[in-house]
């Protein structure tokens, strides 16, 4: 397969320029103008950020993309689906309030926010997955599928189940309705390592399914109730909750790639990732730990697989920040930054499977934009 072009601009900025004008230049150079936006509903998939988290993307980045689409005659809207777990984004009322609290409103971005899978996360479409091995169909938020054009605008960061979260995760997991998210997660039910657990109960508070009970100062998970959302893994400061050690994180990565295939298949799409404030965990957390690497830059491509591979390569080539969680990781733990942070994950499985099902290629050519 031919190398996919991925366009990149760094975070350096001279006087008279700005990161926003650099982003506008980047997407134009990357060829977004090849898409005919005239009268087309354009879904811009964003993560509005869990309130309390401060590493999610600022709305200013979204405005650049929305402005471009509108200038070309398109009808942009920002969108995300509800979460599976407890938090401020698990129904459309709370989700929209959270988006507003984090600065996303028509005043700041120039376009509306739409929660794609509706009030309770049940408004979805069952979409065929081309070449799907794990999922023959995917349950995708209806507003995402109703759009004519799809743009992913993602914040690149670490993730406790997938190793890192980039474009594929923003698209695949992010566009799954509640049923879709459950279908992706359901094999990955975690367990408590009793020797590490001190019975603080924090995990139980985070569990939307009441699947965790703490008795005699030890937590335990009822797998009949657990939906495998993984929220409790990140909730435990003592790393006492681990995903099932049977390759389920790799399966999750494959399913995310297949869901992304369902979202993108058969319509114009374009992808942007911002690699800044690279926190070790997802923006779904109501907090953000310190960045693990310095800010890298902004990337854009028509190929979400190439885009993710370019971002992970650049991030892993960057020096670690010594005051971050990376410095706490056992020196004996080897591997790249994201494998060190999340040793039970294998981010490569997502890239490899996405390539295998024809979603894109991990073989890319980086083109720098000044
Ligand atoms: S958060 Fe961790 S330490 Fe606290 S009860 Fe849950 S598993 Fe145990
Ligand atoms: S116990 Fe299961 S449902 Fe509850 S937070 Fe953990 S993974 Fe999610």
CSV table of C-alpha atoms and ligand atoms in Angstrom, one decimal:
chain,number,residue,atom,x,y,z
A,1,UNK,CA,0.0,0.0,0.0
A,2,UNK,CA,1.2,3.5,-0.8
A,3,UNK,CA,2.4,5.6,2.1
A,4,UNK,CA,-0.3,7.9,3.4
A,5,UNK,CA,0.6,11.5,3.8
A,6,UNK,CA,0.3,13.0,7.3
A,7,UNK,CA,0.8,16.7,7.6
A,8,UNK,CA,2.4,18.1,10.7
A,9,UNK,CA,3.1,21.5,12.3
A,10,UNK,CA,4.9,22.0,15.6
A,11,UNK,CA,3.8,24.2,18.5
A,12,UNK,CA,6.4,26.9,17.9
A,13,UNK,CA,4.8,30.2,17.2
A,14,UNK,CA,6.3,33.5,16.2
A,15,UNK,CA,4.8,37.0,16.8
A,16,UNK,CA,2.0,37.7,14.3
A,17,UNK,CA,1.2,34.0,14.0
A,18,UNK,CA,-0.9,31.8,16.3
A,19,UNK,CA,-1.5,28.1,16.8
A,20,UNK,CA,-5.0,28.8,15.4
A,21,UNK,CA,-3.7,30.2,12.2
A,22,UNK,CA,-1.2,27.4,12.0
A,23,UNK,CA,-4.0,24.9,12.4
A,24,UNK,CA,-5.9,26.6,9.6
A,25,UNK,CA,-2.8,26.4,7.4
A,26,UNK,CA,-2.3,22.8,8.3
A,27,UNK,CA,-5.7,21.5,7.3
A,28,UNK,CA,-5.6,23.4,4.0
A,29,UNK,CA,-2.2,22.0,3.2
A,30,UNK,CA,-3.5,18.5,4.1
A,31,UNK,CA,-6.1,18.9,1.5
A,32,UNK,CA,-9.4,19.4,3.4
A,33,UNK,CA,-10.4,21.7,0.4
A,34,UNK,CA,-10.8,18.5,-1.7
A,35,UNK,CA,-14.0,17.9,0.1
A,36,UNK,CA,-17.1,19.6,-1.2
A,37,UNK,CA,-18.9,21.0,1.9
A,38,UNK,CA,-21.6,22.9,0.0
A,39,UNK,CA,-24.9,22.3,1.9
A,40,UNK,CA,-23.5,19.3,3.6
A,41,UNK,CA,-24.1,18.5,7.3
A,42,UNK,CA,-20.6,18.0,8.7
A,43,UNK,CA,-20.2,16.2,12.0
A,44,UNK,CA,-17.0,17.4,13.8
A,45,UNK,CA,-16.4,14.7,16.4
A,46,UNK,CA,-14.9,16.2,19.6
A,47,UNK,CA,-14.4,15.2,23.2
A,48,UNK,CA,-15.9,18.0,25.2
A,49,UNK,CA,-13.9,17.0,28.3
A,50,UNK,CA,-15.1,15.7,31.6
A,51,UNK,CA,-15.6,18.7,34.0
A,52,UNK,CA,-12.6,18.9,36.3
A,53,UNK,CA,-10.3,17.7,33.5
A,54,UNK,CA,-8.2,20.6,32.0
A,55,UNK,CA,-6.3,18.8,29.3
A,56,UNK,CA,-9.2,18.4,26.8
A,57,UNK,CA,-9.0,20.5,23.6
A,58,UNK,CA,-9.8,24.1,23.9
A,59,UNK,CA,-12.9,25.1,21.9
A,60,UNK,CA,-10.7,27.5,19.9
A,61,UNK,CA,-9.3,24.6,17.9
A,62,UNK,CA,-12.9,23.4,17.1
A,63,UNK,CA,-13.8,26.9,15.9
A,64,UNK,CA,-11.0,26.9,13.3
A,65,UNK,CA,-12.4,23.7,11.8
A,66,UNK,CA,-16.1,24.8,12.0
A,67,UNK,CA,-15.3,28.2,10.5
A,68,UNK,CA,-13.5,26.5,7.6
A,69,UNK,CA,-16.5,24.2,6.9
A,70,UNK,CA,-19.0,27.1,7.1
A,71,UNK,CA,-16.8,29.3,4.8
A,72,UNK,CA,-17.0,26.5,2.3
A,73,UNK,CA,-20.8,26.4,2.4
A,74,UNK,CA,-21.1,23.5,4.9
A,75,UNK,CA,-23.3,23.0,7.9
A,76,UNK,CA,-21.0,22.1,10.8
A,77,UNK,CA,-21.9,20.8,14.2
A,78,UNK,CA,-19.8,19.5,17.1
A,79,UNK,CA,-20.8,16.1,18.4
A,80,UNK,CA,-20.0,13.3,20.8
A,81,UNK,CA,-22.0,10.4,22.2
A,82,UNK,CA,-22.8,9.7,25.8
A,83,UNK,CA,-20.5,7.8,28.1
A,84,UNK,CA,-21.1,4.3,29.5
A,85,UNK,CA,-19.8,5.1,32.9
A,86,UNK,CA,-20.8,7.5,35.7
A,87,UNK,CA,-19.8,11.1,35.2
A,88,UNK,CA,-21.1,14.4,33.8
A,89,UNK,CA,-21.5,13.2,30.2
A,90,UNK,CA,-23.7,10.1,30.5
A,91,UNK,CA,-26.9,11.7,29.3
A,92,UNK,CA,-27.5,14.5,26.8
A,93,UNK,CA,-28.7,17.0,29.4
A,94,UNK,CA,-25.6,16.7,31.6
A,95,UNK,CA,-23.4,16.2,28.6
A,96,UNK,CA,-24.5,19.5,27.0
A,97,UNK,CA,-24.1,21.3,30.3
A,98,UNK,CA,-20.6,19.9,30.7
A,99,UNK,CA,-19.7,21.0,27.2
A,100,UNK,CA,-20.9,24.5,28.0
A,101,UNK,CA,-19.0,24.5,31.3
A,102,UNK,CA,-15.9,23.6,29.4
A,103,UNK,CA,-16.4,26.5,27.0
A,104,UNK,CA,-18.1,24.8,24.0
A,105,UNK,CA,-21.0,26.9,22.9
A,106,UNK,CA,-22.2,28.5,19.7
A,107,UNK,CA,-20.7,31.8,21.0
A,108,UNK,CA,-17.2,30.3,21.2
A,109,UNK,CA,-17.2,27.8,18.3
A,110,UNK,CA,-19.8,29.3,16.0
A,111,UNK,CA,-21.7,26.0,15.8
A,112,UNK,CA,-24.1,23.9,17.8
A,113,UNK,CA,-23.3,21.0,20.0
A,114,UNK,CA,-25.3,17.8,19.3
A,115,UNK,CA,-25.2,14.7,21.4
A,116,UNK,CA,-25.3,12.1,18.7
A,117,UNK,CA,-27.0,9.2,20.6
A,118,UNK,CA,-29.7,11.3,22.2
A,119,UNK,CA,-31.0,11.9,25.8
A,120,UNK,CA,-30.2,8.5,27.2
A,121,UNK,CA,-27.7,7.1,24.7
A,122,UNK,CA,-30.2,5.0,22.9
A,123,UNK,CA,-30.7,6.9,19.7
A,124,UNK,CA,-28.5,4.9,17.4
A,125,UNK,CA,-28.3,3.1,14.0
A,126,UNK,CA,-27.0,-0.4,13.4
A,127,UNK,CA,-24.4,0.0,10.7
A,128,UNK,CA,-22.6,-2.8,8.8
A,129,UNK,CA,-18.9,-3.2,9.4
A,130,UNK,CA,-17.0,-3.9,6.2
A,131,UNK,CA,-14.4,-6.7,6.8
A,132,UNK,CA,-15.5,-6.9,10.5
A,133,UNK,CA,-14.0,-9.8,12.3
A,134,UNK,CA,-15.3,-9.0,15.8
A,135,UNK,CA,-18.4,-7.0,15.0
A,136,UNK,CA,-20.6,-7.6,12.0
A,137,UNK,CA,-22.5,-4.4,12.8
A,138,UNK,CA,-21.9,-1.4,15.0
A,139,UNK,CA,-24.3,0.7,17.0
A,140,UNK,CA,-23.4,4.3,16.1
A,141,UNK,CA,-25.0,7.5,17.4
A,142,UNK,CA,-27.7,8.6,14.9
A,143,UNK,CA,-26.6,12.2,14.4
A,144,UNK,CA,-23.1,11.0,13.5
A,145,UNK,CA,-24.5,8.7,10.8
A,146,UNK,CA,-27.0,11.3,9.6
A,147,UNK,CA,-24.2,13.7,8.7
A,148,UNK,CA,-22.9,13.8,5.1
A,149,UNK,CA,-19.3,14.4,6.1
A,150,UNK,CA,-17.3,13.4,9.1
A,151,UNK,CA,-14.3,15.2,10.7
A,152,UNK,CA,-12.5,13.8,13.7
A,153,UNK,CA,-10.8,16.4,15.9
A,154,UNK,CA,-9.0,14.5,18.6
A,155,UNK,CA,-6.8,15.2,21.6
A,156,UNK,CA,-3.9,12.7,21.7
A,157,UNK,CA,-3.3,11.3,25.2
A,158,UNK,CA,-2.7,8.0,27.1
A,159,UNK,CA,-5.5,5.5,27.8
A,160,UNK,CA,-5.8,2.8,30.5
A,161,UNK,CA,-7.4,0.2,28.1
A,162,UNK,CA,-6.1,1.1,24.7
A,163,UNK,CA,-2.6,2.5,25.5
A,164,UNK,CA,-3.2,5.8,23.8
A,165,UNK,CA,-6.3,7.6,22.6
A,166,UNK,CA,-6.1,9.3,19.2
A,167,UNK,CA,-8.3,9.5,16.1
A,168,UNK,CA,-9.4,5.9,16.0
A,169,UNK,CA,-10.5,5.9,19.5
A,170,UNK,CA,-12.2,9.3,19.1
A,171,UNK,CA,-14.1,7.8,16.1
A,172,UNK,CA,-14.7,4.2,17.1
A,173,UNK,CA,-15.4,4.3,20.8
A,174,UNK,CA,-16.5,8.0,20.7
A,175,UNK,CA,-19.3,7.4,18.2
A,176,UNK,CA,-20.6,4.2,19.7
A,177,UNK,CA,-24.0,4.7,21.4
A,178,UNK,CA,-24.3,3.2,24.9
A,179,UNK,CA,-25.2,-0.2,23.3
A,180,UNK,CA,-22.2,0.2,21.0
A,181,UNK,CA,-19.8,1.0,23.8
A,182,UNK,CA,-21.1,-2.0,25.8
A,183,UNK,CA,-20.5,-4.2,22.7
A,184,UNK,CA,-17.0,-3.0,22.4
A,185,UNK,CA,-16.2,-3.3,26.1
A,186,UNK,CA,-18.1,-6.3,27.3
A,187,UNK,CA,-15.3,-8.9,27.1
A,188,UNK,CA,-13.0,-6.7,29.2
A,189,UNK,CA,-14.3,-7.2,32.7
A,190,UNK,CA,-11.6,-6.2,35.2
A,191,UNK,CA,-10.7,-7.9,38.5
A,192,UNK,CA,-9.4,-6.6,41.9
A,193,UNK,CA,-5.9,-7.6,43.0
A,194,UNK,CA,-6.8,-8.1,46.7
A,195,UNK,CA,-3.2,-7.7,48.0
A,196,UNK,CA,-3.1,-4.1,46.6
A,197,UNK,CA,-6.6,-3.1,47.6
A,198,UNK,CA,-7.0,-1.0,50.8
A,199,UNK,CA,-10.8,-0.8,50.6
A,200,UNK,CA,-11.1,2.9,50.1
A,201,UNK,CA,-14.3,2.5,48.0
A,202,UNK,CA,-13.3,5.0,45.4
A,203,UNK,CA,-13.8,2.5,42.6
A,204,UNK,CA,-17.3,1.6,43.8
A,205,UNK,CA,-18.3,5.3,43.7
A,206,UNK,CA,-17.1,5.5,40.0
A,207,UNK,CA,-19.1,2.4,39.0
A,208,UNK,CA,-22.3,3.3,37.2
A,209,UNK,CA,-23.5,-0.3,37.4
A,210,UNK,CA,-23.2,-0.8,41.2
A,211,UNK,CA,-21.0,-3.8,40.3
A,212,UNK,CA,-18.4,-3.2,43.0
A,213,UNK,CA,-18.8,-3.9,46.7
A,214,UNK,CA,-16.3,-3.4,49.4
A,215,UNK,CA,-16.4,-5.9,52.3
A,216,UNK,CA,-13.8,-6.4,55.0
A,217,UNK,CA,-11.7,-3.6,53.4
A,218,UNK,CA,-11.5,-5.4,50.0
A,219,UNK,CA,-13.3,-4.5,46.8
A,220,UNK,CA,-14.8,-7.2,44.6
A,221,UNK,CA,-16.5,-6.9,41.2
A,222,UNK,CA,-19.7,-8.7,40.3
A,223,UNK,CA,-19.1,-9.6,36.7
A,224,UNK,CA,-22.8,-10.3,36.2
A,225,UNK,CA,-23.4,-6.6,36.7
A,226,UNK,CA,-20.2,-5.2,35.2
A,227,UNK,CA,-20.4,-3.9,31.7
A,228,UNK,CA,-16.6,-3.7,31.3
A,229,UNK,CA,-16.4,0.1,30.8
A,230,UNK,CA,-13.0,0.2,32.5
A,231,UNK,CA,-13.8,3.3,34.5
A,232,UNK,CA,-12.8,1.7,37.8
A,233,UNK,CA,-9.3,0.9,36.5
A,234,UNK,CA,-8.4,4.5,36.3
A,235,UNK,CA,-10.2,5.3,39.5
A,236,UNK,CA,-7.9,3.2,41.7
A,237,UNK,CA,-4.9,5.1,42.8
A,238,UNK,CA,-3.2,1.9,43.9
A,239,UNK,CA,-3.6,0.2,40.6
A,240,UNK,CA,-5.4,-2.6,42.4
A,241,UNK,CA,-7.9,-3.1,39.5
A,242,UNK,CA,-6.6,-4.7,36.4
A,243,UNK,CA,-8.2,-5.7,33.1
A,244,UNK,CA,-8.7,-9.3,32.4
A,245,UNK,CA,-5.3,-10.7,31.4
A,246,UNK,CA,-6.6,-12.6,28.4
A,247,UNK,CA,-5.9,-10.2,25.6
A,248,UNK,CA,-9.2,-8.4,26.0
A,249,UNK,CA,-7.5,-5.0,25.7
A,250,UNK,CA,-6.3,-6.1,22.3
A,251,UNK,CA,-9.8,-7.2,21.4
A,252,UNK,CA,-11.1,-3.9,22.5
A,253,UNK,CA,-8.6,-2.1,20.2
A,254,UNK,CA,-9.7,-4.3,17.3
A,255,UNK,CA,-13.4,-3.5,18.0
A,256,UNK,CA,-12.6,0.2,18.1
A,257,UNK,CA,-11.0,-0.1,14.7
A,258,UNK,CA,-14.1,-1.9,13.4
A,259,UNK,CA,-16.4,0.7,14.8
A,260,UNK,CA,-14.3,3.4,13.2
A,261,UNK,CA,-14.7,1.6,9.9
A,262,UNK,CA,-18.5,1.6,10.3
A,263,UNK,CA,-18.5,5.4,11.0
A,264,UNK,CA,-16.3,6.3,8.1
A,265,UNK,CA,-17.2,3.9,5.3
A,266,UNK,CA,-18.7,5.4,2.2
A,267,UNK,CA,-18.6,9.1,2.9
A,268,UNK,CA,-16.0,11.9,2.9
A,269,UNK,CA,-13.9,12.1,6.1
A,270,UNK,CA,-10.9,14.0,7.4
A,271,UNK,CA,-8.9,13.8,10.6
A,272,UNK,CA,-7.0,16.1,12.9
A,273,UNK,CA,-5.1,15.3,16.1
A,274,UNK,CA,-3.6,17.8,18.6
A,275,UNK,CA,-0.7,16.4,20.5
A,276,UNK,CA,-0.5,18.7,23.5
A,277,UNK,CA,-1.0,18.3,27.2
A,278,UNK,CA,-0.5,14.6,26.8
A,279,UNK,CA,-1.9,13.3,30.0
A,280,UNK,CA,-1.5,9.6,30.9
A,281,UNK,CA,-5.2,8.9,31.1
A,282,UNK,CA,-8.3,9.7,29.0
A,283,UNK,CA,-10.1,13.1,29.0
A,284,UNK,CA,-13.0,11.1,30.4
A,285,UNK,CA,-11.4,11.4,33.8
A,286,UNK,CA,-12.6,14.3,36.0
A,287,UNK,CA,-9.0,15.2,36.6
A,288,UNK,CA,-5.8,15.2,34.5
A,289,UNK,CA,-2.5,14.1,35.7
A,290,UNK,CA,0.6,16.0,34.6
A,291,UNK,CA,1.6,15.8,30.9
A,292,UNK,CA,4.1,12.9,30.3
A,293,UNK,CA,5.9,14.5,27.3
A,294,UNK,CA,6.4,18.0,26.0
A,295,UNK,CA,3.8,19.4,23.6
A,296,UNK,CA,4.5,18.0,20.1
A,297,UNK,CA,2.3,19.6,17.5
A,298,UNK,CA,-0.8,19.2,15.3
A,299,UNK,CA,-1.3,16.5,12.7
A,300,UNK,CA,-3.9,16.1,9.9
A,301,UNK,CA,-4.6,13.4,7.3
A,302,UNK,CA,-7.3,11.7,5.3
A,303,UNK,CA,-6.1,8.5,6.8
A,304,UNK,CA,-6.9,8.1,10.5
A,305,UNK,CA,-4.6,5.0,10.9
A,306,UNK,CA,-1.6,6.9,9.4
A,307,UNK,CA,-2.5,9.8,11.6
A,308,UNK,CA,-2.6,7.8,14.8
A,309,UNK,CA,0.7,6.0,13.9
A,310,UNK,CA,2.4,9.3,13.2
A,311,UNK,CA,1.2,10.8,16.5
A,312,UNK,CA,2.3,7.7,18.6
A,313,UNK,CA,5.7,7.6,16.9
A,314,UNK,CA,6.3,11.3,17.5
A,315,UNK,CA,5.1,11.0,21.1
A,316,UNK,CA,7.3,8.0,21.8
A,317,UNK,CA,10.3,9.7,20.3
A,318,UNK,CA,9.8,12.7,22.7
A,319,UNK,CA,11.7,12.9,26.1
A,320,UNK,CA,9.6,12.0,29.1
A,321,UNK,CA,8.8,14.7,31.6
A,322,UNK,CA,10.5,13.7,34.8
A,323,UNK,CA,7.8,15.1,37.1
A,324,UNK,CA,5.1,13.0,35.4
A,325,UNK,CA,3.8,9.5,36.1
A,326,UNK,CA,6.5,8.1,33.8
A,327,UNK,CA,9.1,8.8,36.5
A,328,UNK,CA,7.1,6.6,38.9
A,329,UNK,CA,7.1,3.6,36.7
A,330,UNK,CA,9.4,0.8,37.7
A,331,UNK,CA,12.7,1.2,35.8
A,332,UNK,CA,12.5,-2.5,35.0
A,333,UNK,CA,9.4,-1.9,32.9
A,334,UNK,CA,10.5,-1.6,29.4
A,335,UNK,CA,8.9,-0.4,26.2
A,336,UNK,CA,7.7,2.9,24.9
A,337,UNK,CA,6.1,5.6,27.0
A,338,UNK,CA,2.6,4.4,26.7
A,339,UNK,CA,3.4,0.7,27.3
A,340,UNK,CA,5.3,1.8,30.4
A,341,UNK,CA,2.4,3.8,31.7
A,342,UNK,CA,-0.2,1.1,30.9
A,343,UNK,CA,1.7,-2.2,30.9
A,344,UNK,CA,-1.5,-4.3,30.3
A,345,UNK,CA,-2.2,-2.5,27.0
A,346,UNK,CA,-1.0,-3.0,23.5
A,347,UNK,CA,-1.7,0.1,21.3
A,348,UNK,CA,-0.2,-1.7,18.3
A,349,UNK,CA,-3.2,-4.0,18.0
A,350,UNK,CA,-5.4,-1.1,17.1
A,351,UNK,CA,-3.2,0.1,14.3
A,352,UNK,CA,-2.5,-3.4,13.0
A,353,UNK,CA,-6.2,-4.4,12.9
A,354,UNK,CA,-7.3,-1.1,11.4
A,355,UNK,CA,-4.8,-1.8,8.6
A,356,UNK,CA,-6.0,-5.3,8.2
A,357,UNK,CA,-9.6,-4.4,7.7
A,358,UNK,CA,-8.7,-1.7,5.1
A,359,UNK,CA,-9.4,1.4,7.2
A,360,UNK,CA,-6.0,2.8,6.4
A,361,UNK,CA,-2.3,2.2,6.8
A,362,UNK,CA,0.3,2.6,9.5
A,363,UNK,CA,2.8,3.4,6.8
A,364,UNK,CA,2.9,7.1,6.4
A,365,UNK,CA,4.9,10.0,5.0
A,366,UNK,CA,5.3,13.0,7.3
A,367,UNK,CA,5.0,16.4,5.6
A,368,UNK,CA,5.9,19.4,7.7
A,369,UNK,CA,3.9,22.6,7.4
A,370,UNK,CA,5.4,25.9,8.6
B,1,LIG,S1,-10.2,2.1,44.6
B,1,LIG,FE1,-8.6,0.6,44.6
B,1,LIG,S2,-7.9,0.5,46.7
B,1,LIG,FE2,-9.9,1.6,46.7
B,1,LIG,S3,-11.4,-0.1,47.1
B,1,LIG,FE3,-11.2,0.2,44.9
B,1,LIG,S4,-9.7,-1.4,44.3
B,1,LIG,FE4,-9.5,-1.1,46.5
B,2,LIG,S1,-16.9,-2.7,37.7
B,2,LIG,FE1,-17.3,-2.9,35.6
B,2,LIG,S2,-19.0,-1.5,35.1
B,2,LIG,FE2,-18.1,-0.9,37.1
B,2,LIG,S3,-16.6,0.7,36.6
B,2,LIG,FE3,-15.5,-1.3,36.6
B,2,LIG,S4,-15.5,-2.0,34.5
B,2,LIG,FE4,-17.1,-0.4,34.7
